[in-house]
Amino acid sequence: MNAHLQPTGSAYFIAPETASVESHTLSILVDNEPGVLARVIGLFSGRGYNIESLTVSETEHEAHLSRITIVTRGTPSVLEQIKTQLERIVPVHRVVDLTVRARELGQERPIEREVALVKVTGSGEMRAETLRLADAFQAKVVDATVDHFIFEITGKSSKIDQFVAIMKPLGLNEICRTGIAAMNRGSQGM
């Protein structure tokens, strides 16, 4: 076996070196029943695939359907393999690679948003600067005392990363992020 194709404990070693690793957003429509999320996650962990972001929520109450949004990285062949394996899980109704679909529609990426709660502690001049910068990022104050603020910020993950980086020297104390919610532009559904 070639040295560059040695197993690493991850499925990523299967792809040739020339294939580039990309980040993709997958949307998975599943039955809302116990154990489904564990089966989907088990597929990833059992094959050494990493999940960068995971969100899940019931989206069609009457039909008892939930939508799982997963951001993962891999070569095109690995991503296709993940999609194919997900489609084989019985309670999975549909798997859409939103990144591929966006490209088919002539767009760079699907619409992706994330929500974060960010706690910043501080006093005096730092409080005024914290509020000024939060306003520039359109972050909303959802809780405040004389020694802290909790901001709610919504946007692309890169915007939230930038906000967190700016808040670090001002007294960043705690962060809670939801993970990415995503869908493609246009009138067509999943």
mmCIF file of C-alpha atoms in Angstrom:
data_model
loop_
_atom_site.group_PDB
_atom_site.id
_atom_site.type_symbol
_atom_site.label_atom_id
_atom_site.label_comp_id
_atom_site.label_asym_id
_atom_site.label_seq_id
_atom_site.Cartn_x
_atom_site.Cartn_y
_atom_site.Cartn_z
ATOM 1 C CA MET A 1 0.000 0.000 0.000
ATOM 2 C CA ASN A 2 1.318 3.479 -0.823
ATOM 3 C CA ALA A 3 2.508 5.477 2.160
ATOM 4 C CA HIS A 4 0.140 8.367 1.375
ATOM 5 C CA LEU A 5 -2.893 6.035 1.431
ATOM 6 C CA GLN A 6 -2.271 4.521 4.859
ATOM 7 C CA PRO A 7 -5.420 4.261 6.991
ATOM 8 C CA THR A 8 -5.672 7.099 9.486
ATOM 9 C CA GLY A 9 -8.762 6.041 11.415
ATOM 10 C CA SER A 10 -10.705 8.360 9.142
ATOM 11 C CA ALA A 11 -12.489 7.784 5.862
ATOM 12 C CA TYR A 12 -10.644 10.764 4.386
ATOM 13 C CA PHE A 13 -7.567 8.653 3.532
ATOM 14 C CA ILE A 14 -9.521 6.915 0.752
ATOM 15 C CA ALA A 15 -9.442 9.959 -1.529
ATOM 16 C CA PRO A 16 -6.402 10.633 -3.694
ATOM 17 C CA GLU A 17 -4.161 13.511 -2.677
ATOM 18 C CA THR A 18 -5.251 15.569 -5.676
ATOM 19 C CA ALA A 19 -8.873 15.855 -4.492
ATOM 20 C CA SER A 20 -9.473 19.005 -2.472
ATOM 21 C CA VAL A 21 -11.272 18.917 0.860
ATOM 22 C CA GLU A 22 -14.337 21.170 0.911
ATOM 23 C CA SER A 23 -16.898 22.211 3.502
ATOM 24 C CA HIS A 24 -20.472 21.232 2.567
ATOM 25 C CA THR A 25 -23.842 21.783 4.198
ATOM 26 C CA LEU A 26 -26.200 18.796 4.141
ATOM 27 C CA SER A 27 -29.918 18.994 4.861
ATOM 28 C CA ILE A 28 -31.572 15.751 5.946
ATOM 29 C CA LEU A 29 -35.340 15.275 6.304
ATOM 30 C CA VAL A 30 -36.114 12.503 8.826
ATOM 31 C CA ASP A 31 -38.954 11.034 10.839
ATOM 32 C CA ASN A 32 -39.145 12.735 14.228
ATOM 33 C CA GLU A 33 -38.794 9.634 16.381
ATOM 34 C CA PRO A 34 -36.442 8.472 19.139
ATOM 35 C CA GLY A 35 -33.034 7.275 17.994
ATOM 36 C CA VAL A 36 -32.991 8.826 14.505
ATOM 37 C CA LEU A 37 -30.447 11.520 15.384
ATOM 38 C CA ALA A 38 -28.261 8.896 17.095
ATOM 39 C CA ARG A 39 -28.310 6.770 13.928
ATOM 40 C CA VAL A 40 -27.347 9.716 11.717
ATOM 41 C CA ILE A 41 -24.557 10.780 14.078
ATOM 42 C CA GLY A 42 -23.463 7.158 14.416
ATOM 43 C CA LEU A 43 -22.920 7.002 10.663
ATOM 44 C CA PHE A 44 -20.514 9.932 10.898
ATOM 45 C CA SER A 45 -18.605 8.763 13.958
ATOM 46 C CA GLY A 46 -18.475 5.135 12.843
ATOM 47 C CA ARG A 47 -16.742 6.087 9.607
ATOM 48 C CA GLY A 48 -14.479 8.791 10.999
ATOM 49 C CA TYR A 49 -16.290 11.743 9.412
ATOM 50 C CA ASN A 50 -16.206 14.980 11.372
ATOM 51 C CA ILE A 51 -19.240 17.189 11.996
ATOM 52 C CA GLU A 52 -18.396 20.901 12.156
ATOM 53 C CA SER A 53 -21.955 22.059 12.871
ATOM 54 C CA LEU A 54 -25.187 20.247 13.721
ATOM 55 C CA THR A 55 -28.708 21.591 14.149
ATOM 56 C CA VAL A 56 -31.960 19.685 14.349
ATOM 57 C CA SER A 57 -35.565 20.682 14.877
ATOM 58 C CA GLU A 58 -39.029 19.480 14.032
ATOM 59 C CA THR A 59 -40.131 21.337 10.898
ATOM 60 C CA GLU A 60 -43.412 19.654 9.991
ATOM 61 C CA HIS A 61 -45.385 18.945 13.161
ATOM 62 C CA GLU A 62 -48.360 17.240 11.498
ATOM 63 C CA ALA A 63 -46.132 14.892 9.468
ATOM 64 C CA HIS A 64 -43.735 14.340 12.432
ATOM 65 C CA LEU A 65 -40.720 15.327 10.333
ATOM 66 C CA SER A 66 -37.499 16.946 11.490
ATOM 67 C CA ARG A 67 -34.731 18.622 9.551
ATOM 68 C CA ILE A 68 -31.117 17.941 10.436
ATOM 69 C CA THR A 69 -28.533 20.378 9.074
ATOM 70 C CA ILE A 70 -24.941 19.153 9.161
ATOM 71 C CA VAL A 71 -21.801 20.961 8.030
ATOM 72 C CA THR A 72 -18.973 18.533 7.276
ATOM 73 C CA ARG A 73 -15.734 18.486 5.304
ATOM 74 C CA GLY A 74 -14.427 16.044 2.744
ATOM 75 C CA THR A 75 -13.443 15.439 -0.834
ATOM 76 C CA PRO A 76 -16.266 15.319 -3.388
ATOM 77 C CA SER A 77 -16.143 11.500 -3.404
ATOM 78 C CA VAL A 78 -16.261 11.287 0.398
ATOM 79 C CA LEU A 79 -19.171 13.756 0.524
ATOM 80 C CA GLU A 80 -21.069 11.725 -2.076
ATOM 81 C CA GLN A 81 -20.390 8.592 -0.039
ATOM 82 C CA ILE A 82 -21.755 10.290 3.108
ATOM 83 C CA LYS A 83 -24.907 11.354 1.228
ATOM 84 C CA THR A 84 -25.451 7.852 -0.171
ATOM 85 C CA GLN A 85 -24.987 6.236 3.239
ATOM 86 C CA LEU A 86 -27.387 8.702 4.874
ATOM 87 C CA GLU A 87 -30.040 7.905 2.254
ATOM 88 C CA ARG A 88 -29.868 4.225 3.280
ATOM 89 C CA ILE A 89 -30.960 4.912 6.862
ATOM 90 C CA VAL A 90 -34.640 3.888 7.005
ATOM 91 C CA PRO A 91 -36.204 6.951 8.714
ATOM 92 C CA VAL A 92 -34.352 9.326 6.344
ATOM 93 C CA HIS A 93 -36.723 10.728 3.694
ATOM 94 C CA ARG A 94 -34.369 12.968 1.765
ATOM 95 C CA VAL A 95 -30.750 14.148 1.792
ATOM 96 C CA VAL A 96 -29.779 17.321 -0.073
ATOM 97 C CA ASP A 97 -26.240 18.644 -0.349
ATOM 98 C CA LEU A 98 -27.159 22.326 -0.180
ATOM 99 C CA THR A 99 -23.664 23.362 -1.278
ATOM 100 C CA VAL A 100 -23.907 21.341 -4.504
ATOM 101 C CA ARG A 101 -27.490 22.519 -5.063
ATOM 102 C CA ALA A 102 -26.433 26.172 -4.656
ATOM 103 C CA ARG A 103 -23.745 25.700 -7.305
ATOM 104 C CA GLU A 104 -26.303 24.119 -9.644
ATOM 105 C CA LEU A 105 -28.408 27.254 -9.167
ATOM 106 C CA GLY A 106 -25.399 29.470 -10.003
ATOM 107 C CA GLN A 107 -24.786 30.573 -6.412
ATOM 108 C CA GLU A 108 -21.629 30.320 -4.361
ATOM 109 C CA ARG A 109 -23.226 28.934 -1.151
ATOM 110 C CA PRO A 110 -26.650 28.297 0.338
ATOM 111 C CA ILE A 111 -28.038 30.880 2.745
ATOM 112 C CA GLU A 112 -26.544 30.004 6.126
ATOM 113 C CA ARG A 113 -27.266 31.681 9.437
ATOM 114 C CA GLU A 114 -26.357 31.058 13.041
ATOM 115 C CA VAL A 115 -27.469 32.557 16.345
ATOM 116 C CA ALA A 116 -25.142 33.133 19.283
ATOM 117 C CA LEU A 117 -25.508 34.397 22.822
ATOM 118 C CA VAL A 118 -22.350 36.195 23.936
ATOM 119 C CA LYS A 119 -21.694 37.260 27.550
ATOM 120 C CA VAL A 120 -19.245 40.121 28.078
ATOM 121 C CA THR A 121 -18.265 41.398 31.523
ATOM 122 C CA GLY A 122 -16.663 44.717 32.281
ATOM 123 C CA SER A 123 -17.095 48.207 33.641
ATOM 124 C CA GLY A 124 -16.399 51.845 32.863
ATOM 125 C CA GLU A 125 -15.025 52.769 29.452
ATOM 126 C CA MET A 126 -15.005 49.107 28.382
ATOM 127 C CA ARG A 127 -18.809 48.934 28.774
ATOM 128 C CA ALA A 128 -19.310 51.884 26.447
ATOM 129 C CA GLU A 129 -16.909 50.394 23.884
ATOM 130 C CA THR A 130 -18.634 47.002 24.169
ATOM 131 C CA LEU A 131 -22.029 48.591 23.445
ATOM 132 C CA ARG A 132 -20.647 50.626 20.548
ATOM 133 C CA LEU A 133 -19.113 47.580 18.869
ATOM 134 C CA ALA A 134 -22.186 45.431 19.523
ATOM 135 C CA ASP A 135 -24.296 48.083 17.816
ATOM 136 C CA ALA A 136 -21.956 48.029 14.803
ATOM 137 C CA PHE A 137 -22.552 44.258 14.532
ATOM 138 C CA GLN A 138 -26.305 44.683 15.072
ATOM 139 C CA ALA A 139 -26.078 42.534 18.204
ATOM 140 C CA LYS A 140 -29.078 42.928 20.487
ATOM 141 C CA VAL A 141 -28.763 43.270 24.272
ATOM 142 C CA VAL A 142 -30.954 40.546 25.809
ATOM 143 C CA ASP A 143 -29.704 40.870 29.413
ATOM 144 C CA ALA A 144 -27.673 43.467 31.279
ATOM 145 C CA THR A 145 -26.505 44.304 34.779
ATOM 146 C CA VAL A 146 -23.928 46.794 36.044
ATOM 147 C CA ASP A 147 -21.140 44.282 35.349
ATOM 148 C CA HIS A 148 -22.195 42.347 32.227
ATOM 149 C CA PHE A 149 -24.103 42.246 28.958
ATOM 150 C CA ILE A 150 -25.530 39.260 27.108
ATOM 151 C CA PHE A 151 -25.827 39.895 23.387
ATOM 152 C CA GLU A 152 -27.823 37.989 20.795
ATOM 153 C CA ILE A 153 -26.226 38.056 17.367
ATOM 154 C CA THR A 154 -27.486 36.451 14.159
ATOM 155 C CA GLY A 155 -25.655 36.065 10.887
ATOM 156 C CA LYS A 156 -23.097 34.084 8.976
ATOM 157 C CA SER A 157 -20.672 32.093 11.102
ATOM 158 C CA SER A 158 -17.844 34.372 9.940
ATOM 159 C CA LYS A 159 -19.701 37.410 11.343
ATOM 160 C CA ILE A 160 -20.130 35.673 14.697
ATOM 161 C CA ASP A 161 -16.454 34.621 14.717
ATOM 162 C CA GLN A 162 -15.475 38.237 14.073
ATOM 163 C CA PHE A 163 -17.767 39.532 16.855
ATOM 164 C CA VAL A 164 -16.344 37.007 19.325
ATOM 165 C CA ALA A 165 -12.768 37.989 18.395
ATOM 166 C CA ILE A 166 -13.540 41.675 18.946
ATOM 167 C CA MET A 167 -15.215 40.995 22.316
ATOM 168 C CA LYS A 168 -12.298 38.921 23.709
ATOM 169 C CA PRO A 169 -10.190 41.888 24.861
ATOM 170 C CA LEU A 170 -13.317 43.651 26.181
ATOM 171 C CA GLY A 171 -14.199 40.919 28.690
ATOM 172 C CA LEU A 172 -15.670 37.995 26.765
ATOM 173 C CA ASN A 173 -16.918 35.554 29.386
ATOM 174 C CA GLU A 174 -19.111 32.934 27.709
ATOM 175 C CA ILE A 175 -20.460 31.941 24.290
ATOM 176 C CA CYS A 176 -23.364 29.707 23.237
ATOM 177 C CA ARG A 177 -23.863 29.057 19.499
ATOM 178 C CA THR A 178 -26.767 27.295 17.814
ATOM 179 C CA GLY A 179 -25.002 25.836 14.800
ATOM 180 C CA ILE A 180 -25.893 26.584 11.208
ATOM 181 C CA ALA A 181 -29.403 26.689 9.773
ATOM 182 C CA ALA A 182 -29.353 26.698 5.974
ATOM 183 C CA MET A 183 -31.471 26.572 2.819
ATOM 184 C CA ASN A 184 -31.065 27.385 -0.845
ATOM 185 C CA ARG A 185 -32.351 30.534 -2.499
ATOM 186 C CA GLY A 186 -35.352 30.434 -4.816
ATOM 187 C CA SER A 187 -38.884 29.052 -4.696
ATOM 188 C CA GLN A 188 -37.986 25.360 -4.855
ATOM 189 C CA GLY A 189 -38.132 23.487 -1.547
ATOM 190 C CA MET A 190 -35.804 20.831 -0.282
#
